[in-house]
PDB file of C-alpha atoms in Angstrom:
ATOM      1  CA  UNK H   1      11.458 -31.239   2.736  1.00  0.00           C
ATOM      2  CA  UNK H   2      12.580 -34.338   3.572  1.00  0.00           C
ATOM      3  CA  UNK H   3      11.060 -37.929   3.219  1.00  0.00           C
ATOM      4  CA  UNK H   4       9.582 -40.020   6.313  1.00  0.00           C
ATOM      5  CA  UNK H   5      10.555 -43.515   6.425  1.00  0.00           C
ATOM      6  CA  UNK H   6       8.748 -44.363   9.263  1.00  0.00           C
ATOM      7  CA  UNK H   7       4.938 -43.522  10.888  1.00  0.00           C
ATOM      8  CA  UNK H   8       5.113 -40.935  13.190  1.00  0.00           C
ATOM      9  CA  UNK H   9       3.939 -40.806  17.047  1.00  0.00           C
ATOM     10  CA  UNK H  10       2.174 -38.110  18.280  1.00  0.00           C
ATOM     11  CA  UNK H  11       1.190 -37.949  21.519  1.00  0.00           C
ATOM     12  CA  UNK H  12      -2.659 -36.079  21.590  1.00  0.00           C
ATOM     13  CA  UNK H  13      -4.799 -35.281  24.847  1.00  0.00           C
ATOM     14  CA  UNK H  14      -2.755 -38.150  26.654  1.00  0.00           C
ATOM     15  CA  UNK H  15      -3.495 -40.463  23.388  1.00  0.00           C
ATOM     16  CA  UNK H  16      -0.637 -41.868  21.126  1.00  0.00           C
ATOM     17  CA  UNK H  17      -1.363 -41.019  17.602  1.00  0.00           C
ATOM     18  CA  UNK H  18       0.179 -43.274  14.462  1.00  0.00           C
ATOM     19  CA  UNK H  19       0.414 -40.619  11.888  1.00  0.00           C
ATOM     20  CA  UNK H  20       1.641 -43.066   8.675  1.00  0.00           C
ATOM     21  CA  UNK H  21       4.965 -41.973   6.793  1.00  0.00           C
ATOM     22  CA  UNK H  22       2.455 -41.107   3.564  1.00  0.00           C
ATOM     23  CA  UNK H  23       0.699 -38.578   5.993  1.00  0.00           C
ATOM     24  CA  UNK H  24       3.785 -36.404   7.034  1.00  0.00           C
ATOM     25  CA  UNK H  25       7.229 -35.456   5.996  1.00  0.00           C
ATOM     26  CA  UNK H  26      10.187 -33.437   7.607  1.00  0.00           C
ATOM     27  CA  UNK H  27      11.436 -29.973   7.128  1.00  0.00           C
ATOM     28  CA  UNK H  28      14.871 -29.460   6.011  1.00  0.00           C
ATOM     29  CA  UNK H  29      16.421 -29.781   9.148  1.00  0.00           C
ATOM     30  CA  UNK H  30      14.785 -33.101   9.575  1.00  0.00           C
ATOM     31  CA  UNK H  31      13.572 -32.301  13.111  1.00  0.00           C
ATOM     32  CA  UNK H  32      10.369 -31.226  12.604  1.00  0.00           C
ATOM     33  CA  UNK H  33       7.033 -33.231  11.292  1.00  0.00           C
ATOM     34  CA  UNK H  34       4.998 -31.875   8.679  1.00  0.00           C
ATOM     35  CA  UNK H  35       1.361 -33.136   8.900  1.00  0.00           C
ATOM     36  CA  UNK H  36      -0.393 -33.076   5.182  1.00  0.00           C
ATOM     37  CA  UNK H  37      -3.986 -31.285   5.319  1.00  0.00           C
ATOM     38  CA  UNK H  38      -6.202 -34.318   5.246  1.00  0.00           C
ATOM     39  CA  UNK H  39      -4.434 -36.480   7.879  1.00  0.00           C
ATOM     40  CA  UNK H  40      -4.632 -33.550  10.220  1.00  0.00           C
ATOM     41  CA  UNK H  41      -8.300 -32.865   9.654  1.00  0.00           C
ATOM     42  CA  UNK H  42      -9.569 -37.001   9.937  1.00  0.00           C
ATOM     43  CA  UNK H  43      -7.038 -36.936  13.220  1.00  0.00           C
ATOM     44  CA  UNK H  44      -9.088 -33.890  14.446  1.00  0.00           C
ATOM     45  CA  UNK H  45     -12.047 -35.026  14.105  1.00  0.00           C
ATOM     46  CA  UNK H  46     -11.183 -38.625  15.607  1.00  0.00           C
ATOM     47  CA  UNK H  47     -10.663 -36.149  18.454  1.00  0.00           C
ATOM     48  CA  UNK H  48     -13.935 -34.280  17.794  1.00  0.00           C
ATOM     49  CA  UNK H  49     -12.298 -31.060  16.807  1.00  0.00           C
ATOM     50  CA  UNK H  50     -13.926 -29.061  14.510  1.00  0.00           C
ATOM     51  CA  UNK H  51     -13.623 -25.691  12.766  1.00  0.00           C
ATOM     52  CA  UNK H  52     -16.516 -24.091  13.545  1.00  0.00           C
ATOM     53  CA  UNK H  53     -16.684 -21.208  11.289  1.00  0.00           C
ATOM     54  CA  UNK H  54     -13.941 -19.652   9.217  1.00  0.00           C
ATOM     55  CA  UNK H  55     -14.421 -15.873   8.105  1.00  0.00           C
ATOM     56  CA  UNK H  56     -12.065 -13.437   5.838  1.00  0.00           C
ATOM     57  CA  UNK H  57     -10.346 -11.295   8.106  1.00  0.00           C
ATOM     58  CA  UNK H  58     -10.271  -7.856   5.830  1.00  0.00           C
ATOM     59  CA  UNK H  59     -11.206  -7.614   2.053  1.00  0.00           C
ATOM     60  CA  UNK H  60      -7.868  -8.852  -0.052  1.00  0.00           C
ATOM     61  CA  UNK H  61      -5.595  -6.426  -0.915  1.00  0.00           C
ATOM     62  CA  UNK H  62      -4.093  -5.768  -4.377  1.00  0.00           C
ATOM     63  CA  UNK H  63       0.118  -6.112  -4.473  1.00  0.00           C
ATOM     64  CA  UNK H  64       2.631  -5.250  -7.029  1.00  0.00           C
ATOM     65  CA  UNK H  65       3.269  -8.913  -7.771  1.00  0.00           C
ATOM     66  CA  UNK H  66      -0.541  -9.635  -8.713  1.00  0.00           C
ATOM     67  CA  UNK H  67      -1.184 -12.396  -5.675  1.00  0.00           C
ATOM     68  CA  UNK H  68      -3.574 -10.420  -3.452  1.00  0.00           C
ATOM     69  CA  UNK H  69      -3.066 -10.491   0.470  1.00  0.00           C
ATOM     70  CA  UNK H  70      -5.429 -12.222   1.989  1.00  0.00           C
ATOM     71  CA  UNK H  71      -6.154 -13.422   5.491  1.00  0.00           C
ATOM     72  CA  UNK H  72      -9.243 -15.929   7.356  1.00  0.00           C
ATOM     73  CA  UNK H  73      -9.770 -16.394  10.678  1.00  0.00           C
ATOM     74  CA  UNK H  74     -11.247 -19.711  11.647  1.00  0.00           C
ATOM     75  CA  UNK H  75     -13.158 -20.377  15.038  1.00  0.00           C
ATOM     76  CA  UNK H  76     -13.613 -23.432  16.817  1.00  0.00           C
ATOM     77  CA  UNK H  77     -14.547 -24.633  20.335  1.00  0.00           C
ATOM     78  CA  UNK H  78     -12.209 -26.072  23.075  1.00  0.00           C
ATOM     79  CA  UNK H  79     -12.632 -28.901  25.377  1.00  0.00           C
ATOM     80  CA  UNK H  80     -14.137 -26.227  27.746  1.00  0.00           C
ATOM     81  CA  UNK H  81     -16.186 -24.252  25.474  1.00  0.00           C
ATOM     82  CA  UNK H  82     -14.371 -21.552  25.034  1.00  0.00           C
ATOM     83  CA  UNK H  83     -13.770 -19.858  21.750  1.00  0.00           C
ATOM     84  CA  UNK H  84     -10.575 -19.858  20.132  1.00  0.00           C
ATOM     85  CA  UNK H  85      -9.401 -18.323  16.416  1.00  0.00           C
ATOM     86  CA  UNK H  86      -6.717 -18.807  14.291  1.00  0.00           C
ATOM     87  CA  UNK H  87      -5.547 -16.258  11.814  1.00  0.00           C
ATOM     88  CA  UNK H  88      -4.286 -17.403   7.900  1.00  0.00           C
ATOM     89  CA  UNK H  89      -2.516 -15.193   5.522  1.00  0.00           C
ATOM     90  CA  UNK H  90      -1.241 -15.719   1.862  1.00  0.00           C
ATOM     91  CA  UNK H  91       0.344 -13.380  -0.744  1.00  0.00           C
ATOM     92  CA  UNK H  92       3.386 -12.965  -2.896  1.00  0.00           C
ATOM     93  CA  UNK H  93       5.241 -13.500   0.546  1.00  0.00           C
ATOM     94  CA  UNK H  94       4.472 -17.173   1.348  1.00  0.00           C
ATOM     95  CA  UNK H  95       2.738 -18.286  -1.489  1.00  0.00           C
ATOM     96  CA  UNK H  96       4.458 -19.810  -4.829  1.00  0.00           C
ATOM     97  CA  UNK H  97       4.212 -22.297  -7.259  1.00  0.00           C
ATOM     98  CA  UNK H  98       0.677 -23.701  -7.919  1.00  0.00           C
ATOM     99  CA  UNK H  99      -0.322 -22.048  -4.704  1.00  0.00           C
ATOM    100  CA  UNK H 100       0.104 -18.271  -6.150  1.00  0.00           C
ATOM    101  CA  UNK H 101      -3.327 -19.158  -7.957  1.00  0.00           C
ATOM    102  CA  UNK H 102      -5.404 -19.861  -5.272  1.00  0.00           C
ATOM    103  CA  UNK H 103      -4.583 -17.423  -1.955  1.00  0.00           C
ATOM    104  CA  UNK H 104      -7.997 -17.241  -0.751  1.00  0.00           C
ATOM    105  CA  UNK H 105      -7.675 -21.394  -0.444  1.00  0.00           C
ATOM    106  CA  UNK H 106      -4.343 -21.159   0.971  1.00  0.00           C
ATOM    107  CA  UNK H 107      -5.456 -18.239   3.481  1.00  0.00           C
ATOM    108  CA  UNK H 108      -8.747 -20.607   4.444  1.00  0.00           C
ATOM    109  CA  UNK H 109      -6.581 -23.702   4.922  1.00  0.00           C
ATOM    110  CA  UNK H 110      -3.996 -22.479   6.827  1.00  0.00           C
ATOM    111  CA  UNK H 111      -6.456 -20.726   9.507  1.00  0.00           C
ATOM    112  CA  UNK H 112      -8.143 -24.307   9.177  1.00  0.00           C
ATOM    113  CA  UNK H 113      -5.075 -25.854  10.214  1.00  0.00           C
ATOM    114  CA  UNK H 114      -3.184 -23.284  12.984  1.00  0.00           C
ATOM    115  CA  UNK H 115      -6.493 -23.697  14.882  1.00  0.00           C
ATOM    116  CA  UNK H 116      -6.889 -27.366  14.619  1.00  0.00           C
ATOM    117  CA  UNK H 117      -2.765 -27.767  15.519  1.00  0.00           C
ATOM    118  CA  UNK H 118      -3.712 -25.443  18.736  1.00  0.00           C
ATOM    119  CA  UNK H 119      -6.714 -26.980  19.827  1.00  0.00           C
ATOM    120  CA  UNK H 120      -5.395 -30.741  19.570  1.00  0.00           C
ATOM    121  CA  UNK H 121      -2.127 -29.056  21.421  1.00  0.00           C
ATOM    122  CA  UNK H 122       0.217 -29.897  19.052  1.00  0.00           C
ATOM    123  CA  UNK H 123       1.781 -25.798  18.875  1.00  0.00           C
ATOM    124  CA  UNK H 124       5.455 -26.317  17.928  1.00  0.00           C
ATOM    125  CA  UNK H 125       5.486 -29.812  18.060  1.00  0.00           C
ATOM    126  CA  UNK H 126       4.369 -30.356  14.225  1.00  0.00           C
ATOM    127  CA  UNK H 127       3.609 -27.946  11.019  1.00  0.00           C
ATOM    128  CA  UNK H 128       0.753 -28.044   8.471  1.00  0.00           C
ATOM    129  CA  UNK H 129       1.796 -28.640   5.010  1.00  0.00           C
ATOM    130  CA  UNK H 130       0.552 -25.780   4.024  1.00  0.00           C
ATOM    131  CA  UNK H 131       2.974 -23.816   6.569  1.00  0.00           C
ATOM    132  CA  UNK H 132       5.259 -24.764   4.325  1.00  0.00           C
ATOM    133  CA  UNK H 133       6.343 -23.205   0.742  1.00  0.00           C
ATOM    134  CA  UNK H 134       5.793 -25.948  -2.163  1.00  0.00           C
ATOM    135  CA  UNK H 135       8.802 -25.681  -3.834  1.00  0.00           C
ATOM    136  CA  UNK H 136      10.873 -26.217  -1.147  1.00  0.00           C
ATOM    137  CA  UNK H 137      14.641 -26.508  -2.028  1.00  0.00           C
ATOM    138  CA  UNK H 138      17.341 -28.511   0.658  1.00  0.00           C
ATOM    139  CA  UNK H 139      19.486 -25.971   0.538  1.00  0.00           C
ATOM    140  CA  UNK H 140      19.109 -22.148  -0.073  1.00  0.00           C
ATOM    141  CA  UNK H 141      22.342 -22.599  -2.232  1.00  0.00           C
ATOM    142  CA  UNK H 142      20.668 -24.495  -4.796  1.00  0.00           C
ATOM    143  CA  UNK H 143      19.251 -22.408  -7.469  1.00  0.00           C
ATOM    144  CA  UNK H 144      15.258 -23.722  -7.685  1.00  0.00           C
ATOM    145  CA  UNK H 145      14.303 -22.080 -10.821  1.00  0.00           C
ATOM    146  CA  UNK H 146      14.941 -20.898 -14.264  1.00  0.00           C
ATOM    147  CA  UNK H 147      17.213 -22.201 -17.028  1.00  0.00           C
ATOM    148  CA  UNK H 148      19.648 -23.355 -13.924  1.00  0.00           C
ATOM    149  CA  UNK H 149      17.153 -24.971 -11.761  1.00  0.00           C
ATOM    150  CA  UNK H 150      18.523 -27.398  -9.204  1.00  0.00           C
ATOM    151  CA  UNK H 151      22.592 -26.277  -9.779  1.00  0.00           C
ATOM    152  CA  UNK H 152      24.264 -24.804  -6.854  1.00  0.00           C
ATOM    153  CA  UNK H 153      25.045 -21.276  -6.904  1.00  0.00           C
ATOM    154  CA  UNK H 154      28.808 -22.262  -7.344  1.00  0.00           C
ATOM    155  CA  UNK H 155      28.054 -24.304 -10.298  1.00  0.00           C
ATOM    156  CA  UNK H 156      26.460 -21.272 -11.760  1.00  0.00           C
ATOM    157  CA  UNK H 157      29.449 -19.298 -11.113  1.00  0.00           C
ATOM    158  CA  UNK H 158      31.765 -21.668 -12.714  1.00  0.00           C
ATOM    159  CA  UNK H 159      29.641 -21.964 -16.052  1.00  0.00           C
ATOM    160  CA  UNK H 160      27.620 -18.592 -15.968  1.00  0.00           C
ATOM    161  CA  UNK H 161      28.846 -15.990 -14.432  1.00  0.00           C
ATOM    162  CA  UNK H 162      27.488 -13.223 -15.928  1.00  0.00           C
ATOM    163  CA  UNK H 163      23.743 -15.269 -15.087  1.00  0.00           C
ATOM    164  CA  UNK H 164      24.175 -15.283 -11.611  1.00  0.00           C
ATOM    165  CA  UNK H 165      25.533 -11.547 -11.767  1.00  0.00           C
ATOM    166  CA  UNK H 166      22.841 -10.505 -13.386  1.00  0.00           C
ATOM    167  CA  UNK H 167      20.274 -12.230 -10.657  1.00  0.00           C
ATOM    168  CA  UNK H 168      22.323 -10.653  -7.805  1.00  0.00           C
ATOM    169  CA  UNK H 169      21.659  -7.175  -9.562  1.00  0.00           C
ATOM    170  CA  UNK H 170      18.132  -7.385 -11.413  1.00  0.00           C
ATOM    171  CA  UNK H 171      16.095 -10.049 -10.069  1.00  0.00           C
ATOM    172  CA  UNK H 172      13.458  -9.250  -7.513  1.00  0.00           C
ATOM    173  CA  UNK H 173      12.613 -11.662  -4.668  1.00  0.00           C
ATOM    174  CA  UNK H 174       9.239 -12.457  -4.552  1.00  0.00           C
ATOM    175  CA  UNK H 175       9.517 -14.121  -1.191  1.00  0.00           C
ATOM    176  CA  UNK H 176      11.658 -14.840   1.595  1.00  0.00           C
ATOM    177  CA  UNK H 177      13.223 -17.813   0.177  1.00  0.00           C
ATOM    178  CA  UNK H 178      14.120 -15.369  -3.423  1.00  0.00           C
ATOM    179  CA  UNK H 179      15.204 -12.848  -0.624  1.00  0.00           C
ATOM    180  CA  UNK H 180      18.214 -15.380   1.093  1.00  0.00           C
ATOM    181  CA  UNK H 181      18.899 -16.724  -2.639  1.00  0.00           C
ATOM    182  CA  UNK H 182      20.245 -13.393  -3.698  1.00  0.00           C
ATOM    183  CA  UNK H 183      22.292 -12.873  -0.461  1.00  0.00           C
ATOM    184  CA  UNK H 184      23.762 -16.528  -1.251  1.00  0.00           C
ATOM    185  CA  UNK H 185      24.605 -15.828  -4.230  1.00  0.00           C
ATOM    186  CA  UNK H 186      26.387 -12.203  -3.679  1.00  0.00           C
ATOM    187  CA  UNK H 187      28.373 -14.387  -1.046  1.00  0.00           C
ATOM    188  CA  UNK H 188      29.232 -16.801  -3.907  1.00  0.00           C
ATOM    189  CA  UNK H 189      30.067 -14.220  -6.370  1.00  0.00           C
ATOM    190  CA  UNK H 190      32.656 -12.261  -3.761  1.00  0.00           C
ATOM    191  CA  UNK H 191      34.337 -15.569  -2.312  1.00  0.00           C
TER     192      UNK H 191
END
């Protein structure tokens, strides 16, 4: 993720919208805005967008990795009354860090905040934080955790070898980030 320095403009129902720089971030790229849960909910509601209701979609499911798989739907109203929904997952997939306690939250909120990004029509102009993973690393060739947490996979080669060896051949993503990690680093390990 990547700092803002400045407030961003949105432009909502024909309205600009100051979002301030302590309300959003970047993604890695640094193209697109990342609104923080409680700035898009008060902008929302300046708009008089509500969730309505939000429901669990199915009863959670038990995985491998212990974080069940969970989904909500929320419901809320558009400007013509109609009914749209939202759907929010979370498991071992797209949830890590502090996060992998709490995937019913993470499920709720991110229902919560599809539907409010839809019905304020801001659908691929902006994310919700909670869109995106927590431990987000600038690079997928930086190593994010364990004893060589923030060294690039080259480093790693250079001092441990036989570490980043044994990742490539025993360590078992736990997400899609984990996933392009280990195809990094067998990229590293045969240049």
């Amino acid at each position: 993720m990547l700092e803002a320095k400045n407030d961003l403009v949105l432009k909502i129902k024909g309205k600009e919208v100051k979002v301030a720089k302590d309300d959003h971030y970047y993604t890695d790229d640094g193209n697109t805005p990342v609104i923080k849960h409680a700035p898009l909910k008060r902008i929302a509601k300046e708009f008089g967008v509500y969730v309505s209701r939000v429901v669990p979609e199915f009863q959670p499911i038990p995985t491998q990795e212990g974080i069940p798989y969970v989904a909500h739907r929320a419901f809320g109203f558009d400007e013509n009354g109609v009914e749209i929904s939202a759907l929010g997952e979370a498991g071992p997939f797209n949830v890590e860090g502090i996060a992998a306690q709490f995937p019913i939250i993470m499920s709720n909120k991110r229902a919560e905040d599809r539907l409010l990004i839809a019905l304020l029509g801001l659908e691929g102009q902006v994310y919700s934080e909670v869109e995106i993973a927590e431990n987000v690393t600038t690079s997928s060739n930086v190593f994010p955790f364990g004893k060589h947490k923030g060294k690039t996979l080259e480093e790693i080669k250079d001092q441990d070898r036989g570490y980043l060896e044994w990742f490539v051949a025993k360590y078992k993503a736990k997400n899609p980030r984990d996933a392009q990690l280990i195809e990094s680093a067998k990229a590293v390990l045969s240049a």
